[in-house]
mmCIF file of C-alpha atoms in Angstrom:
data_model
loop_
_atom_site.group_PDB
_atom_site.id
_atom_site.type_symbol
_atom_site.label_atom_id
_atom_site.label_comp_id
_atom_site.label_asym_id
_atom_site.label_seq_id
_atom_site.Cartn_x
_atom_site.Cartn_y
_atom_site.Cartn_z
ATOM 1 C CA UNK A 1 3.354 108.953 45.218
ATOM 2 C CA UNK A 2 2.499 110.499 48.586
ATOM 3 C CA UNK A 3 3.073 114.075 49.759
ATOM 4 C CA UNK A 4 4.361 116.370 47.043
ATOM 5 C CA UNK A 5 6.856 119.130 47.688
ATOM 6 C CA UNK A 6 5.650 122.723 47.715
ATOM 7 C CA UNK A 7 7.493 125.159 45.486
ATOM 8 C CA UNK A 8 8.979 128.504 46.584
ATOM 9 C CA UNK A 9 12.436 127.542 47.823
ATOM 10 C CA UNK A 10 14.788 124.626 47.877
ATOM 11 C CA UNK A 11 14.337 121.911 50.497
ATOM 12 C CA UNK A 12 17.095 122.671 52.991
ATOM 13 C CA UNK A 13 18.234 119.735 55.113
ATOM 14 C CA UNK A 14 20.803 119.485 57.885
ATOM 15 C CA UNK A 15 21.746 115.838 57.563
ATOM 16 C CA UNK A 16 24.405 114.021 55.577
ATOM 17 C CA UNK A 17 23.505 112.565 52.189
ATOM 18 C CA UNK A 18 21.894 109.118 52.569
ATOM 19 C CA UNK A 19 24.240 107.257 50.245
ATOM 20 C CA UNK A 20 27.259 107.147 52.563
ATOM 21 C CA UNK A 21 25.465 105.339 55.370
ATOM 22 C CA UNK A 22 23.587 102.988 53.050
ATOM 23 C CA UNK A 23 26.858 102.075 51.317
ATOM 24 C CA UNK A 24 28.412 101.122 54.677
ATOM 25 C CA UNK A 25 25.429 99.030 55.683
ATOM 26 C CA UNK A 26 25.209 97.189 52.372
ATOM 27 C CA UNK A 27 28.935 96.422 52.238
ATOM 28 C CA UNK A 28 28.855 95.147 55.825
ATOM 29 C CA UNK A 29 26.008 92.799 54.979
ATOM 30 C CA UNK A 30 27.027 91.902 51.421
ATOM 31 C CA UNK A 31 30.821 92.231 51.087
ATOM 32 C CA UNK A 32 30.667 90.359 47.758
ATOM 33 C CA UNK A 33 29.468 93.600 46.177
ATOM 34 C CA UNK A 34 33.099 94.736 46.257
ATOM 35 C CA UNK A 35 33.801 92.206 43.490
ATOM 36 C CA UNK A 36 31.575 94.261 41.165
ATOM 37 C CA UNK A 37 33.860 97.273 41.466
ATOM 38 C CA UNK A 38 36.368 97.834 38.694
ATOM 39 C CA UNK A 39 36.422 98.266 34.927
ATOM 40 C CA UNK A 40 33.809 97.008 32.491
ATOM 41 C CA UNK A 41 35.762 95.196 29.740
ATOM 42 C CA UNK A 42 32.973 95.721 27.204
ATOM 43 C CA UNK A 43 32.526 99.469 27.650
ATOM 44 C CA UNK A 44 35.378 100.585 25.402
ATOM 45 C CA UNK A 45 34.138 98.460 22.512
ATOM 46 C CA UNK A 46 30.513 99.578 22.832
ATOM 47 C CA UNK A 47 31.547 103.234 22.963
ATOM 48 C CA UNK A 48 33.924 102.843 20.018
ATOM 49 C CA UNK A 49 31.130 101.317 17.951
ATOM 50 C CA UNK A 50 28.866 104.250 18.774
ATOM 51 C CA UNK A 51 31.535 106.802 17.849
ATOM 52 C CA UNK A 52 32.213 105.189 14.485
ATOM 53 C CA UNK A 53 28.479 104.832 13.835
ATOM 54 C CA UNK A 54 28.175 108.584 14.164
ATOM 55 C CA UNK A 55 31.108 109.188 11.837
ATOM 56 C CA UNK A 56 29.430 106.936 9.262
ATOM 57 C CA UNK A 57 26.188 108.876 9.770
ATOM 58 C CA UNK A 58 28.086 112.119 9.079
ATOM 59 C CA UNK A 59 28.970 110.765 5.648
ATOM 60 C CA UNK A 60 25.433 109.541 5.004
ATOM 61 C CA UNK A 61 23.698 112.830 5.881
ATOM 62 C CA UNK A 62 26.034 115.180 3.996
ATOM 63 C CA UNK A 63 23.683 115.530 1.003
ATOM 64 C CA UNK A 64 20.337 115.515 2.827
ATOM 65 C CA UNK A 65 18.046 118.546 2.981
ATOM 66 C CA UNK A 66 18.089 120.560 6.194
ATOM 67 C CA UNK A 67 14.722 119.233 7.397
ATOM 68 C CA UNK A 68 16.067 115.687 7.256
ATOM 69 C CA UNK A 69 19.312 116.753 8.930
ATOM 70 C CA UNK A 70 17.336 117.918 11.968
ATOM 71 C CA UNK A 71 14.949 114.958 11.829
ATOM 72 C CA UNK A 72 17.766 112.415 11.958
ATOM 73 C CA UNK A 73 19.652 114.521 14.489
ATOM 74 C CA UNK A 74 16.695 114.303 16.887
ATOM 75 C CA UNK A 75 15.484 110.780 16.074
ATOM 76 C CA UNK A 76 18.829 108.981 15.758
ATOM 77 C CA UNK A 77 22.088 110.872 16.128
ATOM 78 C CA UNK A 78 21.082 112.820 19.194
ATOM 79 C CA UNK A 79 20.065 109.604 20.947
ATOM 80 C CA UNK A 80 23.542 108.207 20.345
ATOM 81 C CA UNK A 81 25.156 111.458 21.462
ATOM 82 C CA UNK A 82 23.102 111.599 24.647
ATOM 83 C CA UNK A 83 24.042 107.989 25.286
ATOM 84 C CA UNK A 84 27.695 108.906 24.754
ATOM 85 C CA UNK A 85 27.449 111.663 27.352
ATOM 86 C CA UNK A 86 26.246 108.995 29.774
ATOM 87 C CA UNK A 87 29.123 106.756 28.734
ATOM 88 C CA UNK A 88 31.387 109.714 29.564
ATOM 89 C CA UNK A 89 29.624 109.826 32.934
ATOM 90 C CA UNK A 90 30.550 106.187 33.535
ATOM 91 C CA UNK A 91 34.093 106.724 32.248
ATOM 92 C CA UNK A 92 34.518 109.650 34.674
ATOM 93 C CA UNK A 93 34.372 107.005 37.407
ATOM 94 C CA UNK A 94 37.298 105.170 35.754
ATOM 95 C CA UNK A 95 35.228 102.137 34.785
ATOM 96 C CA UNK A 96 36.602 101.888 31.225
ATOM 97 C CA UNK A 97 40.190 101.027 32.202
ATOM 98 C CA UNK A 98 40.184 101.038 36.012
ATOM 99 C CA UNK A 99 41.605 103.374 38.636
ATOM 100 C CA UNK A 100 45.192 102.348 37.919
ATOM 101 C CA UNK A 101 44.854 103.680 34.362
ATOM 102 C CA UNK A 102 43.137 106.962 35.241
ATOM 103 C CA UNK A 103 44.707 108.869 32.319
ATOM 104 C CA UNK A 104 43.509 106.258 29.831
ATOM 105 C CA UNK A 105 39.985 106.900 31.085
ATOM 106 C CA UNK A 106 40.419 110.667 30.566
ATOM 107 C CA UNK A 107 41.733 110.207 27.022
ATOM 108 C CA UNK A 108 39.061 107.670 26.149
ATOM 109 C CA UNK A 109 36.391 110.075 27.420
ATOM 110 C CA UNK A 110 37.745 112.660 24.963
ATOM 111 C CA UNK A 111 37.405 110.065 22.202
ATOM 112 C CA UNK A 112 33.811 109.319 23.306
ATOM 113 C CA UNK A 113 33.186 113.070 23.226
ATOM 114 C CA UNK A 114 33.951 113.418 19.498
ATOM 115 C CA UNK A 115 30.422 112.905 18.066
ATOM 116 C CA UNK A 116 28.963 115.240 20.694
ATOM 117 C CA UNK A 117 30.507 118.088 18.716
ATOM 118 C CA UNK A 118 31.230 120.277 21.755
ATOM 119 C CA UNK A 119 34.105 119.725 24.240
ATOM 120 C CA UNK A 120 32.502 118.332 27.369
ATOM 121 C CA UNK A 121 34.215 115.350 28.936
ATOM 122 C CA UNK A 122 37.080 117.008 30.818
ATOM 123 C CA UNK A 123 34.878 119.690 32.362
ATOM 124 C CA UNK A 124 32.247 117.119 33.289
ATOM 125 C CA UNK A 125 34.817 115.051 35.165
ATOM 126 C CA UNK A 126 36.006 118.092 37.105
ATOM 127 C CA UNK A 127 32.535 118.951 38.398
ATOM 128 C CA UNK A 128 31.016 115.492 38.675
ATOM 129 C CA UNK A 129 33.349 114.573 41.528
ATOM 130 C CA UNK A 130 31.738 117.350 43.556
ATOM 131 C CA UNK A 131 28.240 116.122 42.678
ATOM 132 C CA UNK A 132 29.004 112.828 44.399
ATOM 133 C CA UNK A 133 31.116 114.166 47.243
ATOM 134 C CA UNK A 134 28.825 117.116 48.052
ATOM 135 C CA UNK A 135 25.416 115.950 46.849
ATOM 136 C CA UNK A 136 23.062 118.902 47.257
ATOM 137 C CA UNK A 137 25.919 121.043 48.514
ATOM 138 C CA UNK A 138 25.172 124.760 48.320
ATOM 139 C CA UNK A 139 27.530 126.385 45.770
ATOM 140 C CA UNK A 140 29.305 123.045 45.321
ATOM 141 C CA UNK A 141 26.879 120.732 43.505
ATOM 142 C CA UNK A 142 26.363 122.500 40.176
ATOM 143 C CA UNK A 143 23.647 120.013 39.223
ATOM 144 C CA UNK A 144 21.263 122.107 41.347
ATOM 145 C CA UNK A 145 19.490 124.978 39.561
ATOM 146 C CA UNK A 146 20.192 128.557 40.575
ATOM 147 C CA UNK A 147 17.746 130.670 42.552
ATOM 148 C CA UNK A 148 16.856 132.512 39.356
ATOM 149 C CA UNK A 149 15.928 129.251 37.617
ATOM 150 C CA UNK A 150 13.739 128.246 40.532
ATOM 151 C CA UNK A 151 12.071 131.646 40.731
ATOM 152 C CA UNK A 152 11.498 132.263 37.011
ATOM 153 C CA UNK A 153 10.730 128.831 35.545
ATOM 154 C CA UNK A 154 7.665 128.194 37.691
ATOM 155 C CA UNK A 155 4.749 127.957 35.217
ATOM 156 C CA UNK A 156 4.070 125.122 32.745
ATOM 157 C CA UNK A 157 5.161 127.171 29.736
ATOM 158 C CA UNK A 158 8.296 128.425 31.441
ATOM 159 C CA UNK A 159 9.182 124.968 32.735
ATOM 160 C CA UNK A 160 8.766 123.620 29.200
ATOM 161 C CA UNK A 161 11.163 126.323 27.990
ATOM 162 C CA UNK A 162 13.579 125.420 30.789
ATOM 163 C CA UNK A 163 13.590 121.792 29.683
ATOM 164 C CA UNK A 164 14.302 122.865 26.098
ATOM 165 C CA UNK A 165 17.166 125.074 27.299
ATOM 166 C CA UNK A 166 18.510 122.459 29.710
ATOM 167 C CA UNK A 167 21.752 121.872 27.760
ATOM 168 C CA UNK A 168 22.653 125.547 28.079
ATOM 169 C CA UNK A 169 21.872 125.787 31.796
ATOM 170 C CA UNK A 170 23.683 122.497 32.415
ATOM 171 C CA UNK A 171 26.849 123.699 30.682
ATOM 172 C CA UNK A 172 26.865 127.356 31.789
ATOM 173 C CA UNK A 173 25.630 127.001 35.381
ATOM 174 C CA UNK A 174 28.995 125.779 36.744
ATOM 175 C CA UNK A 175 30.683 128.962 35.507
ATOM 176 C CA UNK A 176 28.348 130.994 37.736
ATOM 177 C CA UNK A 177 27.803 128.698 40.727
ATOM 178 C CA UNK A 178 31.281 127.276 41.244
ATOM 179 C CA UNK A 179 33.837 128.599 38.736
ATOM 180 C CA UNK A 180 37.107 126.659 38.565
ATOM 181 C CA UNK A 181 40.372 127.221 36.763
ATOM 182 C CA UNK A 182 40.626 125.723 33.278
ATOM 183 C CA UNK A 183 42.773 122.600 33.277
ATOM 184 C CA UNK A 184 45.231 121.371 30.656
ATOM 185 C CA UNK A 185 42.978 118.390 30.037
ATOM 186 C CA UNK A 186 40.102 120.758 29.197
ATOM 187 C CA UNK A 187 42.324 122.613 26.732
ATOM 188 C CA UNK A 188 43.382 119.313 25.167
ATOM 189 C CA UNK A 189 39.725 118.235 25.023
ATOM 190 C CA UNK A 190 38.798 121.437 23.174
ATOM 191 C CA UNK A 191 41.725 121.245 20.718
ATOM 192 C CA UNK A 192 40.938 117.629 19.797
ATOM 193 C CA UNK A 193 37.194 118.267 19.544
ATOM 194 C CA UNK A 194 37.402 121.348 17.336
ATOM 195 C CA UNK A 195 40.065 119.703 15.167
ATOM 196 C CA UNK A 196 37.715 116.795 14.461
ATOM 197 C CA UNK A 197 34.798 119.185 13.870
ATOM 198 C CA UNK A 198 36.893 121.099 11.320
ATOM 199 C CA UNK A 199 38.028 117.860 9.669
ATOM 200 C CA UNK A 200 34.408 116.728 9.236
ATOM 201 C CA UNK A 201 33.556 120.167 7.819
ATOM 202 C CA UNK A 202 36.496 119.976 5.395
ATOM 203 C CA UNK A 203 35.593 116.457 4.221
ATOM 204 C CA UNK A 204 31.795 116.622 4.042
ATOM 205 C CA UNK A 205 30.669 120.201 4.610
ATOM 206 C CA UNK A 206 28.589 121.968 7.246
ATOM 207 C CA UNK A 207 25.585 119.626 7.398
ATOM 208 C CA UNK A 208 27.296 116.743 9.238
ATOM 209 C CA UNK A 209 28.681 119.154 11.834
ATOM 210 C CA UNK A 210 25.211 120.603 12.408
ATOM 211 C CA UNK A 211 23.815 117.061 12.534
ATOM 212 C CA UNK A 212 26.145 116.242 15.431
ATOM 213 C CA UNK A 213 25.790 119.448 17.435
ATOM 214 C CA UNK A 214 22.057 119.858 16.846
ATOM 215 C CA UNK A 215 21.485 116.254 17.891
ATOM 216 C CA UNK A 216 23.337 116.859 21.142
ATOM 217 C CA UNK A 217 21.431 120.041 21.968
ATOM 218 C CA UNK A 218 18.005 118.731 20.963
ATOM 219 C CA UNK A 219 18.309 115.373 22.705
ATOM 220 C CA UNK A 220 19.687 116.832 25.917
ATOM 221 C CA UNK A 221 16.709 119.189 25.957
ATOM 222 C CA UNK A 222 13.094 118.197 25.369
ATOM 223 C CA UNK A 223 13.507 114.484 24.642
ATOM 224 C CA UNK A 224 12.391 111.273 26.417
ATOM 225 C CA UNK A 225 15.948 110.303 27.346
ATOM 226 C CA UNK A 226 16.408 113.696 29.020
ATOM 227 C CA UNK A 227 13.847 112.668 31.593
ATOM 228 C CA UNK A 228 16.759 111.260 33.558
ATOM 229 C CA UNK A 229 17.983 114.793 34.362
ATOM 230 C CA UNK A 230 14.775 115.419 36.316
ATOM 231 C CA UNK A 231 14.187 111.880 37.546
ATOM 232 C CA UNK A 232 17.529 111.481 39.309
ATOM 233 C CA UNK A 233 17.391 114.086 42.082
ATOM 234 C CA UNK A 234 14.262 116.250 41.819
ATOM 235 C CA UNK A 235 12.260 115.689 44.969
ATOM 236 C CA UNK A 236 8.953 114.280 43.793
ATOM 237 C CA UNK A 237 8.373 112.963 47.325
ATOM 238 C CA UNK A 238 9.370 114.870 50.430
ATOM 239 C CA UNK A 239 12.352 113.298 52.154
ATOM 240 C CA UNK A 240 13.772 111.497 49.109
ATOM 241 C CA UNK A 241 16.516 113.156 47.069
ATOM 242 C CA UNK A 242 17.659 110.362 44.733
ATOM 243 C CA UNK A 243 15.421 108.126 42.614
ATOM 244 C CA UNK A 244 16.012 105.198 40.320
ATOM 245 C CA UNK A 245 14.258 104.244 37.092
ATOM 246 C CA UNK A 246 14.226 100.596 36.024
ATOM 247 C CA UNK A 247 12.608 100.863 32.581
ATOM 248 C CA UNK A 248 13.816 99.955 29.076
ATOM 249 C CA UNK A 249 15.565 103.259 28.334
ATOM 250 C CA UNK A 250 18.358 102.005 30.590
ATOM 251 C CA UNK A 251 19.397 99.849 27.638
ATOM 252 C CA UNK A 252 20.322 103.043 25.755
ATOM 253 C CA UNK A 253 21.821 104.953 28.673
ATOM 254 C CA UNK A 254 24.328 102.642 30.364
ATOM 255 C CA UNK A 255 21.859 102.009 33.216
ATOM 256 C CA UNK A 256 21.986 105.602 34.447
ATOM 257 C CA UNK A 257 18.435 104.985 35.652
ATOM 258 C CA UNK A 258 19.857 102.860 38.483
ATOM 259 C CA UNK A 259 20.722 106.103 40.173
ATOM 260 C CA UNK A 260 20.304 105.238 43.840
ATOM 261 C CA UNK A 261 22.544 102.250 43.262
ATOM 262 C CA UNK A 262 25.026 104.414 41.357
ATOM 263 C CA UNK A 263 25.345 106.997 44.129
ATOM 264 C CA UNK A 264 25.731 104.223 46.668
ATOM 265 C CA UNK A 265 28.485 102.596 44.581
ATOM 266 C CA UNK A 266 29.904 105.037 41.984
ATOM 267 C CA UNK A 267 32.889 102.789 41.239
ATOM 268 C CA UNK A 268 30.635 99.983 39.977
ATOM 269 C CA UNK A 269 30.006 100.168 36.195
ATOM 270 C CA UNK A 270 26.469 100.844 35.042
ATOM 271 C CA UNK A 271 26.320 97.393 33.464
ATOM 272 C CA UNK A 272 26.587 95.786 36.929
ATOM 273 C CA UNK A 273 24.225 98.047 38.874
ATOM 274 C CA UNK A 274 21.237 95.692 38.344
ATOM 275 C CA UNK A 275 23.281 93.069 40.219
ATOM 276 C CA UNK A 276 23.655 95.469 43.146
ATOM 277 C CA UNK A 277 19.887 95.895 43.286
ATOM 278 C CA UNK A 278 19.383 92.150 43.116
ATOM 279 C CA UNK A 279 21.877 91.368 45.890
ATOM 280 C CA UNK A 280 20.742 94.143 48.248
ATOM 281 C CA UNK A 281 17.074 94.133 47.218
ATOM 282 C CA UNK A 282 15.731 94.954 50.682
ATOM 283 C CA UNK A 283 17.598 98.281 50.606
ATOM 284 C CA UNK A 284 16.016 99.412 47.328
ATOM 285 C CA UNK A 285 12.679 97.675 46.808
ATOM 286 C CA UNK A 286 10.846 99.846 49.328
ATOM 287 C CA UNK A 287 12.258 103.162 48.091
ATOM 288 C CA UNK A 288 10.272 105.290 45.608
ATOM 289 C CA UNK A 289 11.329 105.023 41.983
ATOM 290 C CA UNK A 290 10.162 106.274 38.591
ATOM 291 C CA UNK A 291 8.465 104.055 36.040
ATOM 292 C CA UNK A 292 8.670 106.402 33.051
ATOM 293 C CA UNK A 293 10.988 109.275 32.116
ATOM 294 C CA UNK A 294 8.275 110.648 29.831
ATOM 295 C CA UNK A 295 5.890 110.718 32.803
ATOM 296 C CA UNK A 296 8.590 112.485 34.808
ATOM 297 C CA UNK A 297 8.802 115.238 32.177
ATOM 298 C CA UNK A 298 4.997 115.529 32.017
ATOM 299 C CA UNK A 299 4.672 115.820 35.796
ATOM 300 C CA UNK A 300 7.515 118.307 35.983
ATOM 301 C CA UNK A 301 5.821 120.610 33.490
ATOM 302 C CA UNK A 302 2.200 120.359 34.639
ATOM 303 C CA UNK A 303 2.407 119.658 38.373
ATOM 304 C CA UNK A 304 2.497 122.989 40.225
ATOM 305 C CA UNK A 305 4.274 121.407 43.178
ATOM 306 C CA UNK A 306 7.331 120.512 41.091
ATOM 307 C CA UNK A 307 9.785 123.054 39.685
ATOM 308 C CA UNK A 308 13.544 123.719 39.510
ATOM 309 C CA UNK A 309 13.218 124.490 43.239
ATOM 310 C CA UNK A 310 12.362 120.834 43.934
ATOM 311 C CA UNK A 311 15.857 119.923 45.051
ATOM 312 C CA UNK A 312 17.444 119.121 48.394
ATOM 313 C CA UNK A 313 20.201 121.517 49.443
ATOM 314 C CA UNK A 314 22.634 121.319 52.355
ATOM 315 C CA UNK A 315 25.700 123.105 53.616
ATOM 316 C CA UNK A 316 28.776 120.937 53.131
ATOM 317 C CA UNK A 317 32.233 121.174 54.618
ATOM 318 C CA UNK A 318 34.967 121.016 52.019
ATOM 319 C CA UNK A 319 36.850 117.752 52.083
ATOM 320 C CA UNK A 320 40.607 117.914 52.355
ATOM 321 C CA UNK A 321 42.311 117.278 49.018
ATOM 322 C CA UNK A 322 44.918 114.521 48.905
#
């Protein structure tokens, strides 16, 4: 894929993120793309089906042995839960009910959160805005690993451990890098989530609760779907900070693989991002992309030139809040 990036520090740049300019150019040339913006009418029904599938699974696994609890958590339930976190990602952009019903999107994200087992959706929304607005922003984009992560997790074994522990770094890093006040929506998210967890425990015992939470942790760690965490913004080629993936795992992940297209047009639902690529093909076809998330994980672990340091960083000016 060309010149790899040397490890040792982040790749500091002094330019604006590329998505803003590309968005302007594409919209000027293809204004019809604006018609793709807005809610996806199917999203709420797909997500609801996934949530209820997991509740049914909770009933079905309640009498299984522990080895089968963890097997099904990794092989089935965790895949659904990881997919639900990516549905929450889409919902954070108000594509379930539209911008005019912003609160409905927040509440529906809390509903989508239920099988995940851990309150997540409200906090994700709070920080994900910054990821788009300040992509690569020092102390602002909490998607970027800390200096300690880059320094310590630099050998194959340590990088493998880092991938396994990814859910913990992903959830705890914001508290260190860019702590923010707890919101009422986060409190509501936690109350609803733990109430449902306790209800499942009361009805069917501990095993279904472990099935849900273990599935989330395992499948957001060392799992093929988790390749998207590395594929999206780790700089496999110098000069490129966002990459797409166009393979079949997009079917399970609400097209999160179309990540260049998503950052160019975050208000377009994942289901319509392939249309963006088709309309504006000349803007994407010549950019590097990944063909396999499993290959991404393999290269991340065993290629010495790739590590948690392989990220673009920039200094960003804070935007004025409305």
